[in-house]
Amino acid sequence: MEALNKTYDEIRAAGGNLAAISPQTASHSRDFAAERRLRFPVLHDPGNRVADQFGLTWTMPEPMREMYRGWTIDLVDYNGDESWRLPMPARFVIDSDRIIRYAESDPDYMIRPEPEETLEFLRGP
């Protein structure tokens, strides 16, 4: 998110707009955005409904839940439900006709496209 925040002006100059979507409650999303001084909105996706439509959700297995509990990460509080479901990180470019023109996702949350890849797509050939 911080990398996208740094390239926000370039994204806008290339004709793009930017929003993040999170299953965290609206108040947690606001806090997250404020703490990181994000220049774009973080929208609340209750119950991962939008992420489900894109086929991006997964359910955290019990051993991982125990690790989170041990780290005192209260996912149930953050997300406002007891599903233990999370979205895979993904990035989409959706045009004004609501057609997806670019999509990138990976089940490994550590693998994310560089903002430059999205900028190159937005700038076109």
GROMACS .gro file of N, CA and C in nm:
model
  375
    1MET      N    1   0.082  -0.119   0.000
    1MET     CA    2   0.000   0.000   0.000
    1MET      C    3   0.086   0.125   0.000
    2GLU      N    4   0.196   0.118   0.075
    2GLU     CA    5   0.283   0.235   0.081
    2GLU      C    6   0.344   0.264  -0.056
    3ALA      N    7   0.380   0.159  -0.130
    3ALA     CA    8   0.438   0.179  -0.264
    3ALA      C    9   0.335   0.241  -0.358
    4LEU      N   10   0.211   0.198  -0.349
    4LEU     CA   11   0.106   0.258  -0.431
    4LEU      C   12   0.082   0.403  -0.390
    5ASN      N   13   0.090   0.429  -0.261
    5ASN     CA   14   0.072   0.565  -0.211
    5ASN      C   15   0.178   0.659  -0.269
    6LYS      N   16   0.302   0.609  -0.278
    6LYS     CA   17   0.411   0.690  -0.333
    6LYS      C   18   0.392   0.721  -0.480
    7THR      N   19   0.323   0.633  -0.553
    7THR     CA   20   0.304   0.654  -0.696
    7THR      C   21   0.165   0.709  -0.729
    8TYR      N   22   0.093   0.752  -0.626
    8TYR     CA   23  -0.044   0.800  -0.646
    8TYR      C   24  -0.052   0.912  -0.751
    9ASP      N   25   0.036   1.011  -0.742
    9ASP     CA   26   0.032   1.122  -0.838
    9ASP      C   27   0.055   1.073  -0.981
   10GLU      N   28   0.147   0.978  -0.997
   10GLU     CA   29   0.173   0.924  -1.131
   10GLU      C   30   0.054   0.844  -1.183
   11ILE      N   31  -0.012   0.771  -1.095
   11ILE     CA   32  -0.131   0.696  -1.134
   11ILE      C   33  -0.239   0.792  -1.182
   12ARG      N   34  -0.259   0.899  -1.106
   12ARG     CA   35  -0.360   1.000  -1.145
   12ARG      C   36  -0.321   1.068  -1.276
   13ALA      N   37  -0.193   1.100  -1.293
   13ALA     CA   38  -0.147   1.165  -1.416
   13ALA      C   39  -0.166   1.074  -1.537
   14ALA      N   40  -0.162   0.943  -1.516
   14ALA     CA   41  -0.181   0.847  -1.625
   14ALA      C   42  -0.330   0.821  -1.651
   15GLY      N   43  -0.416   0.892  -1.579
   15GLY     CA   44  -0.560   0.878  -1.600
   15GLY      C   45  -0.627   0.777  -1.509
   16GLY      N   46  -0.552   0.723  -1.414
   16GLY     CA   47  -0.608   0.623  -1.323
   16GLY      C   48  -0.661   0.683  -1.194
   17ASN      N   49  -0.733   0.604  -1.123
   17ASN     CA   50  -0.777   0.636  -0.989
   17ASN      C   51  -0.743   0.515  -0.904
   18LEU      N   52  -0.743   0.529  -0.776
   18LEU     CA   53  -0.696   0.422  -0.690
   18LEU      C   54  -0.785   0.409  -0.567
   19ALA      N   55  -0.819   0.285  -0.534
   19ALA     CA   56  -0.890   0.253  -0.411
   19ALA      C   57  -0.846   0.114  -0.368
   20ALA      N   58  -0.839   0.093  -0.239
   20ALA     CA   59  -0.811  -0.040  -0.185
   20ALA      C   60  -0.942  -0.095  -0.128
   21ILE      N   61  -0.953  -0.226  -0.128
   21ILE     CA   62  -1.071  -0.292  -0.074
   21ILE      C   63  -1.024  -0.391   0.032
   22SER      N   64  -1.084  -0.385   0.150
   22SER     CA   65  -1.040  -0.467   0.263
   22SER      C   66  -1.159  -0.526   0.337
   23PRO      N   67  -1.144  -0.649   0.389
   23PRO     CA   68  -1.252  -0.705   0.470
   23PRO      C   69  -1.255  -0.646   0.611
   24GLN      N   70  -1.156  -0.566   0.646
   24GLN     CA   71  -1.156  -0.505   0.779
   24GLN      C   72  -1.277  -0.413   0.793
   25THR      N   73  -1.324  -0.399   0.915
   25THR     CA   74  -1.438  -0.311   0.939
   25THR      C   75  -1.404  -0.170   0.892
   26ALA      N   76  -1.507  -0.090   0.871
   26ALA     CA   77  -1.486   0.046   0.824
   26ALA      C   78  -1.394   0.124   0.919
   27SER      N   79  -1.413   0.108   1.050
   27SER     CA   80  -1.329   0.183   1.144
   27SER      C   81  -1.184   0.135   1.139
   28HIS      N   82  -1.162   0.005   1.127
   28HIS     CA   83  -1.024  -0.045   1.116
   28HIS      C   84  -0.962   0.000   0.984
   29SER      N   85  -1.041   0.002   0.877
   29SER     CA   86  -0.989   0.048   0.747
   29SER      C   87  -0.950   0.195   0.754
   30ARG      N   88  -1.033   0.277   0.819
   30ARG     CA   89  -1.001   0.420   0.835
   30ARG      C   90  -0.873   0.437   0.915
   31ASP      N   91  -0.861   0.362   1.024
   31ASP     CA   92  -0.740   0.370   1.107
   31ASP      C   93  -0.617   0.329   1.027
   32PHE      N   94  -0.629   0.220   0.952
   32PHE     CA   95  -0.518   0.170   0.869
   32PHE      C   96  -0.473   0.278   0.771
   33ALA      N   97  -0.570   0.339   0.702
   33ALA     CA   98  -0.539   0.443   0.603
   33ALA      C   99  -0.477   0.566   0.670
   34ALA      N  100  -0.530   0.605   0.784
   34ALA     CA  101  -0.478   0.723   0.854
   34ALA      C  102  -0.336   0.700   0.905
   35GLU      N  103  -0.311   0.583   0.964
   35GLU     CA  104  -0.178   0.553   1.018
   35GLU      C  105  -0.072   0.556   0.908
   36ARG      N  106  -0.109   0.516   0.788
   36ARG     CA  107  -0.015   0.510   0.676
   36ARG      C  108  -0.023   0.633   0.586
   37ARG      N  109  -0.110   0.725   0.625
   37ARG     CA  110  -0.131   0.849   0.548
   37ARG      C  111  -0.159   0.820   0.401
   38LEU      N  112  -0.245   0.722   0.377
   38LEU     CA  113  -0.280   0.687   0.240
   38LEU      C  114  -0.359   0.800   0.177
   39ARG      N  115  -0.332   0.824   0.051
   39ARG     CA  116  -0.398   0.932  -0.022
   39ARG      C  117  -0.517   0.881  -0.101
   40PHE      N  118  -0.548   0.755  -0.085
   40PHE     CA  119  -0.661   0.694  -0.155
   40PHE      C  120  -0.747   0.622  -0.052
   41PRO      N  121  -0.874   0.599  -0.084
   41PRO     CA  122  -0.963   0.537   0.014
   41PRO      C  123  -0.937   0.386   0.029
   42VAL      N  124  -0.962   0.338   0.149
   42VAL     CA  125  -0.964   0.194   0.176
   42VAL      C  126  -1.110   0.160   0.205
   43LEU      N  127  -1.171   0.089   0.113
   43LEU     CA  128  -1.314   0.059   0.121
   43LEU      C  129  -1.338  -0.071   0.197
   44HIS      N  130  -1.447  -0.076   0.269
   44HIS     CA  131  -1.483  -0.193   0.350
   44HIS      C  132  -1.560  -0.293   0.264
   45ASP      N  133  -1.513  -0.417   0.265
   45ASP     CA  134  -1.578  -0.527   0.194
   45ASP      C  135  -1.633  -0.625   0.298
   46PRO      N  136  -1.752  -0.598   0.351
   46PRO     CA  137  -1.804  -0.684   0.458
   46PRO      C  138  -1.822  -0.828   0.411
   47GLY      N  139  -1.769  -0.919   0.491
   47GLY     CA  140  -1.782  -1.061   0.459
   47GLY      C  141  -1.709  -1.103   0.332
   48ASN      N  142  -1.619  -1.020   0.284
   48ASN     CA  143  -1.542  -1.050   0.161
   48ASN      C  144  -1.632  -1.071   0.039
   49ARG      N  145  -1.745  -1.003   0.035
   49ARG     CA  146  -1.838  -1.025  -0.077
   49ARG      C  147  -1.777  -0.990  -0.212
   50VAL      N  148  -1.706  -0.878  -0.219
   50VAL     CA  149  -1.643  -0.840  -0.346
   50VAL      C  150  -1.530  -0.937  -0.379
   51ALA      N  151  -1.447  -0.968  -0.280
   51ALA     CA  152  -1.337  -1.062  -0.302
   51ALA      C  153  -1.390  -1.197  -0.348
   52ASP      N  154  -1.503  -1.241  -0.293
   52ASP     CA  155  -1.564  -1.367  -0.337
   52ASP      C  156  -1.602  -1.362  -0.485
   53GLN      N  157  -1.656  -1.248  -0.528
   53GLN     CA  158  -1.697  -1.236  -0.669
   53GLN      C  159  -1.578  -1.248  -0.763
   54PHE      N  160  -1.460  -1.212  -0.716
   54PHE     CA  161  -1.339  -1.223  -0.797
   54PHE      C  162  -1.265  -1.355  -0.771
   55GLY      N  163  -1.320  -1.441  -0.687
   55GLY     CA  164  -1.257  -1.569  -0.658
   55GLY      C  165  -1.126  -1.558  -0.581
   56LEU      N  166  -1.117  -1.460  -0.493
   56LEU     CA  167  -0.991  -1.431  -0.426
   56LEU      C  168  -0.984  -1.472  -0.279
   57THR      N  169  -1.089  -1.531  -0.224
   57THR     CA  170  -1.087  -1.559  -0.080
   57THR      C  171  -1.035  -1.698  -0.048
   58TRP      N  172  -0.981  -1.707   0.071
   58TRP     CA  173  -0.935  -1.836   0.125
   58TRP      C  174  -0.965  -1.836   0.274
   59THR      N  175  -0.979  -1.955   0.330
   59THR     CA  176  -1.008  -1.969   0.472
   59THR      C  177  -0.881  -2.010   0.544
   60MET      N  178  -0.849  -1.937   0.648
   60MET     CA  179  -0.727  -1.963   0.724
   60MET      C  180  -0.740  -2.097   0.798
   61PRO      N  181  -0.641  -2.186   0.782
   61PRO     CA  182  -0.647  -2.314   0.853
   61PRO      C  183  -0.625  -2.295   1.003
   62GLU      N  184  -0.674  -2.390   1.079
   62GLU     CA  185  -0.669  -2.381   1.226
   62GLU      C  186  -0.529  -2.359   1.281
   63PRO      N  187  -0.423  -2.429   1.232
   63PRO     CA  188  -0.290  -2.402   1.288
   63PRO      C  189  -0.247  -2.256   1.272
   64MET      N  190  -0.284  -2.195   1.160
   64MET     CA  191  -0.249  -2.055   1.138
   64MET      C  192  -0.332  -1.964   1.229
   65ARG      N  193  -0.457  -2.002   1.253
   65ARG     CA  194  -0.541  -1.925   1.345
   65ARG      C  195  -0.477  -1.921   1.484
   66GLU      N  196  -0.426  -2.037   1.526
   66GLU     CA  197  -0.360  -2.044   1.657
   66GLU      C  198  -0.239  -1.951   1.662
   67MET      N  199  -0.162  -1.945   1.552
   67MET     CA  200  -0.048  -1.853   1.547
   67MET      C  201  -0.095  -1.709   1.562
   68TYR      N  202  -0.200  -1.672   1.490
   68TYR     CA  203  -0.254  -1.536   1.500
   68TYR      C  204  -0.298  -1.505   1.642
   69ARG      N  205  -0.367  -1.602   1.703
   69ARG     CA  206  -0.410  -1.581   1.842
   69ARG      C  207  -0.290  -1.561   1.934
   70GLY      N  208  -0.184  -1.640   1.910
   70GLY     CA  209  -0.062  -1.627   1.990
   70GLY      C  210   0.004  -1.491   1.972
   71TRP      N  211  -0.010  -1.434   1.855
   71TRP     CA  212   0.046  -1.301   1.827
   71TRP      C  213  -0.050  -1.191   1.871
   72THR      N  214  -0.162  -1.228   1.930
   72THR     CA  215  -0.271  -1.138   1.971
   72THR      C  216  -0.324  -1.055   1.854
   73ILE      N  217  -0.330  -1.116   1.737
   73ILE     CA  218  -0.395  -1.053   1.622
   73ILE      C  219  -0.538  -1.104   1.620
   74ASP      N  220  -0.632  -1.016   1.649
   74ASP     CA  221  -0.772  -1.054   1.660
   74ASP      C  222  -0.842  -1.031   1.526
   75LEU      N  223  -0.827  -1.128   1.437
   75LEU     CA  224  -0.886  -1.116   1.303
   75LEU      C  225  -1.038  -1.104   1.309
   76VAL      N  226  -1.099  -1.171   1.405
   76VAL     CA  227  -1.245  -1.163   1.421
   76VAL      C  228  -1.286  -1.018   1.449
   77ASP      N  229  -1.212  -0.950   1.535
   77ASP     CA  230  -1.240  -0.809   1.564
   77ASP      C  231  -1.211  -0.720   1.443
   78TYR      N  232  -1.095  -0.741   1.381
   78TYR     CA  233  -1.058  -0.659   1.265
   78TYR      C  234  -1.161  -0.668   1.153
   79ASN      N  235  -1.206  -0.790   1.125
   79ASN     CA  236  -1.295  -0.810   1.011
   79ASN      C  237  -1.443  -0.811   1.047
   80GLY      N  238  -1.473  -0.816   1.175
   80GLY     CA  239  -1.613  -0.808   1.217
   80GLY      C  240  -1.692  -0.934   1.188
   81ASP      N  241  -1.626  -1.047   1.166
   81ASP     CA  242  -1.696  -1.174   1.150
   81ASP      C  243  -1.605  -1.288   1.196
   82GLU      N  244  -1.662  -1.405   1.207
   82GLU     CA  245  -1.587  -1.520   1.259
   82GLU      C  246  -1.550  -1.619   1.149
   83SER      N  247  -1.545  -1.575   1.027
   83SER     CA  248  -1.522  -1.668   0.915
   83SER      C  249  -1.376  -1.708   0.897
   84TRP      N  250  -1.283  -1.625   0.946
   84TRP     CA  251  -1.140  -1.648   0.926
   84TRP      C  252  -1.106  -1.657   0.777
   85ARG      N  253  -1.181  -1.585   0.696
   85ARG     CA  254  -1.153  -1.580   0.552
   85ARG      C  255  -1.082  -1.449   0.520
   86LEU      N  256  -0.987  -1.458   0.430
   86LEU     CA  257  -0.910  -1.341   0.386
   86LEU      C  258  -0.904  -1.339   0.235
   87PRO      N  259  -0.886  -1.220   0.177
   87PRO     CA  260  -0.867  -1.212   0.033
   87PRO      C  261  -0.719  -1.224  -0.002
   88MET      N  262  -0.692  -1.282  -0.118
   88MET     CA  263  -0.556  -1.278  -0.171
   88MET      C  264  -0.530  -1.135  -0.218
   89PRO      N  265  -0.409  -1.085  -0.204
   89PRO     CA  266  -0.379  -0.953  -0.260
   89PRO      C  267  -0.398  -0.957  -0.412
   90ALA      N  268  -0.458  -0.854  -0.464
   90ALA     CA  269  -0.482  -0.847  -0.609
   90ALA      C  270  -0.485  -0.701  -0.652
   91ARG      N  271  -0.461  -0.681  -0.779
   91ARG     CA  272  -0.468  -0.546  -0.836
   91ARG      C  273  -0.540  -0.556  -0.970
   92PHE      N  274  -0.635  -0.466  -0.990
   92PHE     CA  275  -0.713  -0.464  -1.114
   92PHE      C  276  -0.714  -0.323  -1.171
   93VAL      N  277  -0.715  -0.315  -1.303
   93VAL     CA  278  -0.745  -0.190  -1.372
   93VAL      C  279  -0.880  -0.215  -1.439
   94ILE      N  280  -0.978  -0.136  -1.398
   94ILE     CA  281  -1.114  -0.150  -1.449
   94ILE      C  282  -1.148  -0.020  -1.521
   95ASP      N  283  -1.193  -0.033  -1.647
   95ASP     CA  284  -1.221   0.089  -1.723
   95ASP      C  285  -1.358   0.145  -1.688
   96SER      N  286  -1.392   0.257  -1.750
   96SER     CA  287  -1.518   0.326  -1.718
   96SER      C  288  -1.641   0.246  -1.759
   97ASP      N  289  -1.623   0.144  -1.844
   97ASP     CA  290  -1.734   0.055  -1.881
   97ASP      C  291  -1.739  -0.068  -1.790
   98ARG      N  292  -1.658  -0.066  -1.682
   98ARG     CA  293  -1.650  -0.174  -1.583
   98ARG      C  294  -1.591  -0.303  -1.640
   99ILE      N  295  -1.506  -0.290  -1.738
   99ILE     CA  296  -1.436  -0.405  -1.796
   99ILE      C  297  -1.297  -0.412  -1.736
  100ILE      N  298  -1.260  -0.530  -1.688
  100ILE     CA  299  -1.126  -0.549  -1.630
  100ILE      C  300  -1.026  -0.554  -1.745
  101ARG      N  301  -0.932  -0.461  -1.745
  101ARG     CA  302  -0.831  -0.452  -1.850
  101ARG      C  303  -0.696  -0.507  -1.805
  102TYR      N  304  -0.676  -0.518  -1.675
  102TYR     CA  305  -0.550  -0.568  -1.620
  102TYR      C  306  -0.583  -0.634  -1.487
  103ALA      N  307  -0.526  -0.751  -1.464
  103ALA     CA  308  -0.549  -0.821  -1.337
  103ALA      C  309  -0.421  -0.890  -1.294
  104GLU      N  310  -0.395  -0.885  -1.166
  104GLU     CA  311  -0.276  -0.947  -1.109
  104GLU      C  312  -0.311  -0.994  -0.969
  105SER      N  313  -0.287  -1.121  -0.940
  105SER     CA  314  -0.304  -1.172  -0.804
  105SER      C  315  -0.213  -1.292  -0.786
  106ASP      N  316  -0.184  -1.323  -0.661
  106ASP     CA  317  -0.099  -1.438  -0.630
  106ASP      C  318  -0.139  -1.487  -0.492
  107PRO      N  319  -0.153  -1.619  -0.474
  107PRO     CA  320  -0.188  -1.669  -0.341
  107PRO      C  321  -0.083  -1.638  -0.235
  108ASP      N  322   0.041  -1.615  -0.278
  108ASP     CA  323   0.148  -1.579  -0.184
  108ASP      C  324   0.142  -1.427  -0.161
  109TYR      N  325   0.102  -1.387  -0.041
  109TYR     CA  326   0.083  -1.244  -0.014
  109TYR      C  327   0.212  -1.163  -0.028
  110MET      N  328   0.327  -1.231  -0.031
  110MET     CA  329   0.454  -1.161  -0.046
  110MET      C  330   0.483  -1.123  -0.192
  111ILE      N  331   0.412  -1.188  -0.284
  111ILE     CA  332   0.435  -1.161  -0.427
  111ILE      C  333   0.328  -1.064  -0.474
  112ARG      N  334   0.371  -0.943  -0.500
  112ARG     CA  335   0.279  -0.838  -0.546
  112ARG      C  336   0.344  -0.764  -0.662
  113PRO      N  337   0.263  -0.723  -0.758
  113PRO     CA  338   0.322  -0.649  -0.869
  113PRO      C  339   0.376  -0.514  -0.823
  114GLU      N  340   0.481  -0.472  -0.885
  114GLU     CA  341   0.535  -0.339  -0.856
  114GLU      C  342   0.438  -0.235  -0.913
  115PRO      N  343   0.423  -0.123  -0.847
  115PRO     CA  344   0.336  -0.018  -0.901
  115PRO      C  345   0.375   0.022  -1.043
  116GLU      N  346   0.504   0.012  -1.074
  116GLU     CA  347   0.550   0.050  -1.208
  116GLU      C  348   0.483  -0.034  -1.317
  117GLU      N  349   0.456  -0.162  -1.287
  117GLU     CA  350   0.388  -0.248  -1.385
  117GLU      C  351   0.249  -0.193  -1.416
  118THR      N  352   0.178  -0.152  -1.312
  118THR     CA  353   0.045  -0.096  -1.332
  118THR      C  354   0.054   0.038  -1.404
  119LEU      N  355   0.153   0.119  -1.370
  119LEU     CA  356   0.172   0.248  -1.438
  119LEU      C  357   0.199   0.228  -1.586
  120GLU      N  358   0.285   0.131  -1.619
  120GLU     CA  359   0.315   0.105  -1.759
  120GLU      C  360   0.188   0.068  -1.834
  121PHE      N  361   0.103  -0.015  -1.771
  121PHE     CA  362  -0.022  -0.051  -1.836
  121PHE      C  363  -0.111   0.072  -1.855
  122LEU      N  364  -0.122   0.155  -1.752
  122LEU     CA  365  -0.206   0.274  -1.761
  122LEU      C  366  -0.157   0.371  -1.868
  123ARG      N  367  -0.026   0.383  -1.880
  123ARG     CA  368   0.031   0.475  -1.978
  123ARG      C  369   0.015   0.425  -2.120
  124GLY      N  370   0.001   0.294  -2.135
  124GLY     CA  371  -0.020   0.236  -2.267
  124GLY      C  372   0.106   0.230  -2.350
  125PRO      N  373   0.090   0.183  -2.474
  125PRO     CA  374   0.207   0.168  -2.563
  125PRO      C  375   0.267   0.300  -2.606
   0.00000   0.00000   0.00000
